[in-house]
């Protein structure tokens, strides 16, 4: 399925730059604009997927029992309070 997109008030210099890029790539201006939008969309989706994977990993570690209760230490309440020493045994 395809659709159309109308962009109003595009600055002339942007249109000229797009036309130059299209010529350098052997494409029409329309094909170049389509390519730019497709690349942006793919990059955006990939970025969102990597964010989702990161938060899914954190959720799995925290909510599915990946951290024991004794492994979590709250931050000291004031700057004079020292954290407990770490026990690696």
mmCIF file with all atom_site columns, N, CA and C in Angstrom, residues 40-89:
data_model
loop_
_atom_site.group_PDB
_atom_site.id
_atom_site.type_symbol
_atom_site.label_atom_id
_atom_site.label_alt_id
_atom_site.label_comp_id
_atom_site.label_asym_id
_atom_site.label_entity_id
_atom_site.label_seq_id
_atom_site.pdbx_PDB_ins_code
_atom_site.Cartn_x
_atom_site.Cartn_y
_atom_site.Cartn_z
_atom_site.occupancy
_atom_site.B_iso_or_equiv
_atom_site.pdbx_formal_charge
_atom_site.auth_seq_id
_atom_site.auth_comp_id
_atom_site.auth_asym_id
_atom_site.auth_atom_id
_atom_site.pdbx_PDB_model_num
ATOM 1   N N  . UNK A 1 40 ? 14.811 7.627   7.226  1.00 0.00 ? 40 UNK A N  1
ATOM 2   C CA . UNK A 1 40 ? 14.479 8.178   8.531  1.00 0.00 ? 40 UNK A CA 1
ATOM 3   C C  . UNK A 1 40 ? 13.551 7.238   9.297  1.00 0.00 ? 40 UNK A C  1
ATOM 4   N N  . UNK A 1 41 ? 12.515 6.760   8.628  1.00 0.00 ? 41 UNK A N  1
ATOM 5   C CA . UNK A 1 41 ? 11.548 5.874   9.287  1.00 0.00 ? 41 UNK A CA 1
ATOM 6   C C  . UNK A 1 41 ? 12.220 4.595   9.775  1.00 0.00 ? 41 UNK A C  1
ATOM 7   N N  . UNK A 1 42 ? 13.091 4.016   8.954  1.00 0.00 ? 42 UNK A N  1
ATOM 8   C CA . UNK A 1 42 ? 13.790 2.787   9.350  1.00 0.00 ? 42 UNK A CA 1
ATOM 9   C C  . UNK A 1 42 ? 14.697 3.044   10.546 1.00 0.00 ? 42 UNK A C  1
ATOM 10  N N  . UNK A 1 43 ? 15.396 4.168   10.537 1.00 0.00 ? 43 UNK A N  1
ATOM 11  C CA . UNK A 1 43 ? 16.276 4.521   11.649 1.00 0.00 ? 43 UNK A CA 1
ATOM 12  C C  . UNK A 1 43 ? 15.479 4.747   12.927 1.00 0.00 ? 43 UNK A C  1
ATOM 13  N N  . UNK A 1 44 ? 14.352 5.419   12.813 1.00 0.00 ? 44 UNK A N  1
ATOM 14  C CA . UNK A 1 44 ? 13.511 5.698   13.972 1.00 0.00 ? 44 UNK A CA 1
ATOM 15  C C  . UNK A 1 44 ? 12.978 4.401   14.578 1.00 0.00 ? 44 UNK A C  1
ATOM 16  N N  . UNK A 1 45 ? 12.528 3.498   13.727 1.00 0.00 ? 45 UNK A N  1
ATOM 17  C CA . UNK A 1 45 ? 12.013 2.210   14.204 1.00 0.00 ? 45 UNK A CA 1
ATOM 18  C C  . UNK A 1 45 ? 13.126 1.420   14.884 1.00 0.00 ? 45 UNK A C  1
ATOM 19  N N  . UNK A 1 46 ? 14.320 1.406   14.287 1.00 0.00 ? 46 UNK A N  1
ATOM 20  C CA . UNK A 1 46 ? 15.448 0.681   14.883 1.00 0.00 ? 46 UNK A CA 1
ATOM 21  C C  . UNK A 1 46 ? 15.809 1.271   16.239 1.00 0.00 ? 46 UNK A C  1
ATOM 22  N N  . UNK A 1 47 ? 15.793 2.593   16.351 1.00 0.00 ? 47 UNK A N  1
ATOM 23  C CA . UNK A 1 47 ? 16.107 3.247   17.618 1.00 0.00 ? 47 UNK A CA 1
ATOM 24  C C  . UNK A 1 47 ? 15.066 2.885   18.677 1.00 0.00 ? 47 UNK A C  1
ATOM 25  N N  . UNK A 1 48 ? 13.805 2.923   18.310 1.00 0.00 ? 48 UNK A N  1
ATOM 26  C CA . UNK A 1 48 ? 12.744 2.564   19.253 1.00 0.00 ? 48 UNK A CA 1
ATOM 27  C C  . UNK A 1 48 ? 12.882 1.108   19.680 1.00 0.00 ? 48 UNK A C  1
ATOM 28  N N  . UNK A 1 49 ? 13.246 0.239   18.742 1.00 0.00 ? 49 UNK A N  1
ATOM 29  C CA . UNK A 1 49 ? 13.421 -1.179  19.070 1.00 0.00 ? 49 UNK A CA 1
ATOM 30  C C  . UNK A 1 49 ? 14.564 -1.359  20.052 1.00 0.00 ? 49 UNK A C  1
ATOM 31  N N  . UNK A 1 50 ? 15.664 -0.628  19.854 1.00 0.00 ? 50 UNK A N  1
ATOM 32  C CA . UNK A 1 50 ? 16.787 -0.776  20.775 1.00 0.00 ? 50 UNK A CA 1
ATOM 33  C C  . UNK A 1 50 ? 16.429 -0.224  22.148 1.00 0.00 ? 50 UNK A C  1
ATOM 34  N N  . UNK A 1 51 ? 15.666 0.881   22.200 1.00 0.00 ? 51 UNK A N  1
ATOM 35  C CA . UNK A 1 51 ? 15.185 1.388   23.485 1.00 0.00 ? 51 UNK A CA 1
ATOM 36  C C  . UNK A 1 51 ? 14.302 0.351   24.158 1.00 0.00 ? 51 UNK A C  1
ATOM 37  N N  . UNK A 1 52 ? 13.406 -0.262  23.398 1.00 0.00 ? 52 UNK A N  1
ATOM 38  C CA . UNK A 1 52 ? 12.501 -1.251  23.952 1.00 0.00 ? 52 UNK A CA 1
ATOM 39  C C  . UNK A 1 52 ? 13.293 -2.430  24.500 1.00 0.00 ? 52 UNK A C  1
ATOM 40  N N  . UNK A 1 53 ? 14.307 -2.900  23.751 1.00 0.00 ? 53 UNK A N  1
ATOM 41  C CA . UNK A 1 53 ? 15.112 -4.025  24.214 1.00 0.00 ? 53 UNK A CA 1
ATOM 42  C C  . UNK A 1 53 ? 15.829 -3.678  25.516 1.00 0.00 ? 53 UNK A C  1
ATOM 43  N N  . UNK A 1 54 ? 16.336 -2.448  25.622 1.00 0.00 ? 54 UNK A N  1
ATOM 44  C CA . UNK A 1 54 ? 17.012 -2.019  26.839 1.00 0.00 ? 54 UNK A CA 1
ATOM 45  C C  . UNK A 1 54 ? 16.057 -2.059  28.026 1.00 0.00 ? 54 UNK A C  1
ATOM 46  N N  . UNK A 1 55 ? 14.891 -1.453  27.862 1.00 0.00 ? 55 UNK A N  1
ATOM 47  C CA . UNK A 1 55 ? 13.941 -1.417  28.967 1.00 0.00 ? 55 UNK A CA 1
ATOM 48  C C  . UNK A 1 55 ? 13.357 -2.800  29.260 1.00 0.00 ? 55 UNK A C  1
ATOM 49  N N  . UNK A 1 56 ? 13.220 -3.630  28.242 1.00 0.00 ? 56 UNK A N  1
ATOM 50  C CA . UNK A 1 56 ? 12.764 -5.000  28.465 1.00 0.00 ? 56 UNK A CA 1
ATOM 51  C C  . UNK A 1 56 ? 13.795 -5.759  29.301 1.00 0.00 ? 56 UNK A C  1
ATOM 52  N N  . UNK A 1 57 ? 15.076 -5.543  29.022 1.00 0.00 ? 57 UNK A N  1
ATOM 53  C CA . UNK A 1 57 ? 16.145 -6.187  29.794 1.00 0.00 ? 57 UNK A CA 1
ATOM 54  C C  . UNK A 1 57 ? 16.102 -5.717  31.252 1.00 0.00 ? 57 UNK A C  1
ATOM 55  N N  . UNK A 1 58 ? 15.957 -4.425  31.465 1.00 0.00 ? 58 UNK A N  1
ATOM 56  C CA . UNK A 1 58 ? 15.878 -3.893  32.828 1.00 0.00 ? 58 UNK A CA 1
ATOM 57  C C  . UNK A 1 58 ? 14.657 -4.468  33.541 1.00 0.00 ? 58 UNK A C  1
ATOM 58  N N  . UNK A 1 59 ? 13.519 -4.491  32.855 1.00 0.00 ? 59 UNK A N  1
ATOM 59  C CA . UNK A 1 59 ? 12.303 -5.032  33.458 1.00 0.00 ? 59 UNK A CA 1
ATOM 60  C C  . UNK A 1 59 ? 12.506 -6.480  33.858 1.00 0.00 ? 59 UNK A C  1
ATOM 61  N N  . UNK A 1 60 ? 13.113 -7.258  32.974 1.00 0.00 ? 60 UNK A N  1
ATOM 62  C CA . UNK A 1 60 ? 13.353 -8.668  33.259 1.00 0.00 ? 60 UNK A CA 1
ATOM 63  C C  . UNK A 1 60 ? 14.243 -8.829  34.482 1.00 0.00 ? 60 UNK A C  1
ATOM 64  N N  . UNK A 1 61 ? 15.307 -8.034  34.534 1.00 0.00 ? 61 UNK A N  1
ATOM 65  C CA . UNK A 1 61 ? 16.229 -8.138  35.662 1.00 0.00 ? 61 UNK A CA 1
ATOM 66  C C  . UNK A 1 61 ? 15.585 -7.716  36.977 1.00 0.00 ? 61 UNK A C  1
ATOM 67  N N  . UNK A 1 62 ? 14.813 -6.650  36.951 1.00 0.00 ? 62 UNK A N  1
ATOM 68  C CA . UNK A 1 62 ? 14.252 -6.126  38.191 1.00 0.00 ? 62 UNK A CA 1
ATOM 69  C C  . UNK A 1 62 ? 12.965 -6.815  38.616 1.00 0.00 ? 62 UNK A C  1
ATOM 70  N N  . UNK A 1 63 ? 12.071 -7.040  37.679 1.00 0.00 ? 63 UNK A N  1
ATOM 71  C CA . UNK A 1 63 ? 10.752 -7.535  38.047 1.00 0.00 ? 63 UNK A CA 1
ATOM 72  C C  . UNK A 1 63 ? 10.644 -9.051  38.063 1.00 0.00 ? 63 UNK A C  1
ATOM 73  N N  . UNK A 1 64 ? 11.510 -9.717  37.341 1.00 0.00 ? 64 UNK A N  1
ATOM 74  C CA . UNK A 1 64 ? 11.427 -11.174 37.284 1.00 0.00 ? 64 UNK A CA 1
ATOM 75  C C  . UNK A 1 64 ? 12.428 -11.852 38.215 1.00 0.00 ? 64 UNK A C  1
ATOM 76  N N  . UNK A 1 65 ? 12.823 -11.164 39.267 1.00 0.00 ? 65 UNK A N  1
ATOM 77  C CA . UNK A 1 65 ? 13.669 -11.786 40.272 1.00 0.00 ? 65 UNK A CA 1
ATOM 78  C C  . UNK A 1 65 ? 15.141 -11.835 39.929 1.00 0.00 ? 65 UNK A C  1
ATOM 79  N N  . UNK A 1 66 ? 15.602 -10.987 39.039 1.00 0.00 ? 66 UNK A N  1
ATOM 80  C CA . UNK A 1 66 ? 17.008 -11.010 38.659 1.00 0.00 ? 66 UNK A CA 1
ATOM 81  C C  . UNK A 1 66 ? 17.931 -10.405 39.699 1.00 0.00 ? 66 UNK A C  1
ATOM 82  N N  . UNK A 1 67 ? 17.394 -9.629  40.628 1.00 0.00 ? 67 UNK A N  1
ATOM 83  C CA . UNK A 1 67 ? 18.198 -8.999  41.667 1.00 0.00 ? 67 UNK A CA 1
ATOM 84  C C  . UNK A 1 67 ? 17.645 -9.442  43.011 1.00 0.00 ? 67 UNK A C  1
ATOM 85  N N  . UNK A 1 68 ? 18.519 -9.981  43.844 1.00 0.00 ? 68 UNK A N  1
ATOM 86  C CA . UNK A 1 68 ? 18.103 -10.393 45.180 1.00 0.00 ? 68 UNK A CA 1
ATOM 87  C C  . UNK A 1 68 ? 17.920 -9.166  46.063 1.00 0.00 ? 68 UNK A C  1
ATOM 88  N N  . UNK A 1 69 ? 17.079 -9.317  47.084 1.00 0.00 ? 69 UNK A N  1
ATOM 89  C CA . UNK A 1 69 ? 16.781 -8.193  47.957 1.00 0.00 ? 69 UNK A CA 1
ATOM 90  C C  . UNK A 1 69 ? 18.032 -7.635  48.620 1.00 0.00 ? 69 UNK A C  1
ATOM 91  N N  . UNK A 1 70 ? 18.976 -8.519  48.989 1.00 0.00 ? 70 UNK A N  1
ATOM 92  C CA . UNK A 1 70 ? 20.188 -8.036  49.650 1.00 0.00 ? 70 UNK A CA 1
ATOM 93  C C  . UNK A 1 70 ? 21.183 -7.389  48.678 1.00 0.00 ? 70 UNK A C  1
ATOM 94  N N  . UNK A 1 71 ? 20.915 -7.455  47.374 1.00 0.00 ? 71 UNK A N  1
ATOM 95  C CA . UNK A 1 71 ? 21.791 -6.816  46.387 1.00 0.00 ? 71 UNK A CA 1
ATOM 96  C C  . UNK A 1 71 ? 21.435 -5.349  46.172 1.00 0.00 ? 71 UNK A C  1
ATOM 97  N N  . UNK A 1 72 ? 20.259 -4.946  46.581 1.00 0.00 ? 72 UNK A N  1
ATOM 98  C CA . UNK A 1 72 ? 19.807 -3.572  46.386 1.00 0.00 ? 72 UNK A CA 1
ATOM 99  C C  . UNK A 1 72 ? 20.079 -2.763  47.634 1.00 0.00 ? 72 UNK A C  1
ATOM 100 N N  . UNK A 1 73 ? 20.758 -1.643  47.467 1.00 0.00 ? 73 UNK A N  1
ATOM 101 C CA . UNK A 1 73 ? 21.010 -0.747  48.589 1.00 0.00 ? 73 UNK A CA 1
ATOM 102 C C  . UNK A 1 73 ? 20.471 0.628   48.238 1.00 0.00 ? 73 UNK A C  1
ATOM 103 N N  . UNK A 1 74 ? 19.595 1.177   49.069 1.00 0.00 ? 74 UNK A N  1
ATOM 104 C CA . UNK A 1 74 ? 19.101 2.528   48.781 1.00 0.00 ? 74 UNK A CA 1
ATOM 105 C C  . UNK A 1 74 ? 20.231 3.545   48.903 1.00 0.00 ? 74 UNK A C  1
ATOM 106 N N  . UNK A 1 75 ? 20.060 4.662   48.232 1.00 0.00 ? 75 UNK A N  1
ATOM 107 C CA . UNK A 1 75 ? 21.054 5.733   48.299 1.00 0.00 ? 75 UNK A CA 1
ATOM 108 C C  . UNK A 1 75 ? 21.125 6.267   49.725 1.00 0.00 ? 75 UNK A C  1
ATOM 109 N N  . UNK A 1 76 ? 22.322 6.700   50.161 1.00 0.00 ? 76 UNK A N  1
ATOM 110 C CA . UNK A 1 76 ? 22.426 7.315   51.496 1.00 0.00 ? 76 UNK A CA 1
ATOM 111 C C  . UNK A 1 76 ? 21.486 8.512   51.598 1.00 0.00 ? 76 UNK A C  1
ATOM 112 N N  . UNK A 1 77 ? 20.939 8.722   52.788 1.00 0.00 ? 77 UNK A N  1
ATOM 113 C CA . UNK A 1 77 ? 19.947 9.782   52.970 1.00 0.00 ? 77 UNK A CA 1
ATOM 114 C C  . UNK A 1 77 ? 20.566 11.172  53.022 1.00 0.00 ? 77 UNK A C  1
ATOM 115 N N  . UNK A 1 78 ? 21.751 11.278  53.548 1.00 0.00 ? 78 UNK A N  1
ATOM 116 C CA . UNK A 1 78 ? 22.426 12.575  53.522 1.00 0.00 ? 78 UNK A CA 1
ATOM 117 C C  . UNK A 1 78 ? 23.881 12.352  53.151 1.00 0.00 ? 78 UNK A C  1
ATOM 118 N N  . UNK A 1 79 ? 24.565 13.432  52.836 1.00 0.00 ? 79 UNK A N  1
ATOM 119 C CA . UNK A 1 79 ? 25.929 13.284  52.336 1.00 0.00 ? 79 UNK A CA 1
ATOM 120 C C  . UNK A 1 79 ? 26.909 12.795  53.397 1.00 0.00 ? 79 UNK A C  1
ATOM 121 N N  . UNK A 1 80 ? 26.562 12.841  54.672 1.00 0.00 ? 80 UNK A N  1
ATOM 122 C CA . UNK A 1 80 ? 27.444 12.356  55.731 1.00 0.00 ? 80 UNK A CA 1
ATOM 123 C C  . UNK A 1 80 ? 27.266 10.862  55.993 1.00 0.00 ? 80 UNK A C  1
ATOM 124 N N  . UNK A 1 81 ? 26.165 10.304  55.545 1.00 0.00 ? 81 UNK A N  1
ATOM 125 C CA . UNK A 1 81 ? 25.902 8.885   55.747 1.00 0.00 ? 81 UNK A CA 1
ATOM 126 C C  . UNK A 1 81 ? 26.698 8.088   54.717 1.00 0.00 ? 81 UNK A C  1
ATOM 127 N N  . UNK A 1 82 ? 27.452 7.126   55.164 1.00 0.00 ? 82 UNK A N  1
ATOM 128 C CA . UNK A 1 82 ? 28.303 6.331   54.281 1.00 0.00 ? 82 UNK A CA 1
ATOM 129 C C  . UNK A 1 82 ? 27.585 5.051   53.856 1.00 0.00 ? 82 UNK A C  1
ATOM 130 N N  . UNK A 1 83 ? 27.780 4.620   52.610 1.00 0.00 ? 83 UNK A N  1
ATOM 131 C CA . UNK A 1 83 ? 27.171 3.358   52.174 1.00 0.00 ? 83 UNK A CA 1
ATOM 132 C C  . UNK A 1 83 ? 27.816 2.170   52.873 1.00 0.00 ? 83 UNK A C  1
ATOM 133 N N  . UNK A 1 84 ? 27.061 1.090   52.963 1.00 0.00 ? 84 UNK A N  1
ATOM 134 C CA . UNK A 1 84 ? 27.588 -0.130  53.563 1.00 0.00 ? 84 UNK A CA 1
ATOM 135 C C  . UNK A 1 84 ? 28.662 -0.720  52.666 1.00 0.00 ? 84 UNK A C  1
ATOM 136 N N  . UNK A 1 85 ? 29.649 -1.392  53.241 1.00 0.00 ? 85 UNK A N  1
ATOM 137 C CA . UNK A 1 85 ? 30.673 -2.039  52.408 1.00 0.00 ? 85 UNK A CA 1
ATOM 138 C C  . UNK A 1 85 ? 30.053 -3.200  51.625 1.00 0.00 ? 85 UNK A C  1
ATOM 139 N N  . UNK A 1 86 ? 30.622 -3.481  50.477 1.00 0.00 ? 86 UNK A N  1
ATOM 140 C CA . UNK A 1 86 ? 30.134 -4.559  49.621 1.00 0.00 ? 86 UNK A CA 1
ATOM 141 C C  . UNK A 1 86 ? 30.754 -5.871  50.073 1.00 0.00 ? 86 UNK A C  1
ATOM 142 N N  . UNK A 1 87 ? 29.932 -6.906  50.185 1.00 0.00 ? 87 UNK A N  1
ATOM 143 C CA . UNK A 1 87 ? 30.404 -8.239  50.556 1.00 0.00 ? 87 UNK A CA 1
ATOM 144 C C  . UNK A 1 87 ? 30.322 -9.124  49.320 1.00 0.00 ? 87 UNK A C  1
ATOM 145 N N  . UNK A 1 88 ? 31.482 -9.557  48.799 1.00 0.00 ? 88 UNK A N  1
ATOM 146 C CA . UNK A 1 88 ? 31.521 -10.355 47.581 1.00 0.00 ? 88 UNK A CA 1
ATOM 147 C C  . UNK A 1 88 ? 31.459 -11.856 47.839 1.00 0.00 ? 88 UNK A C  1
ATOM 148 N N  . UNK A 1 89 ? 31.170 -12.263 49.052 1.00 0.00 ? 89 UNK A N  1
ATOM 149 C CA . UNK A 1 89 ? 31.106 -13.697 49.357 1.00 0.00 ? 89 UNK A CA 1
ATOM 150 C C  . UNK A 1 89 ? 29.728 -14.242 49.184 1.00 0.00 ? 89 UNK A C  1
#
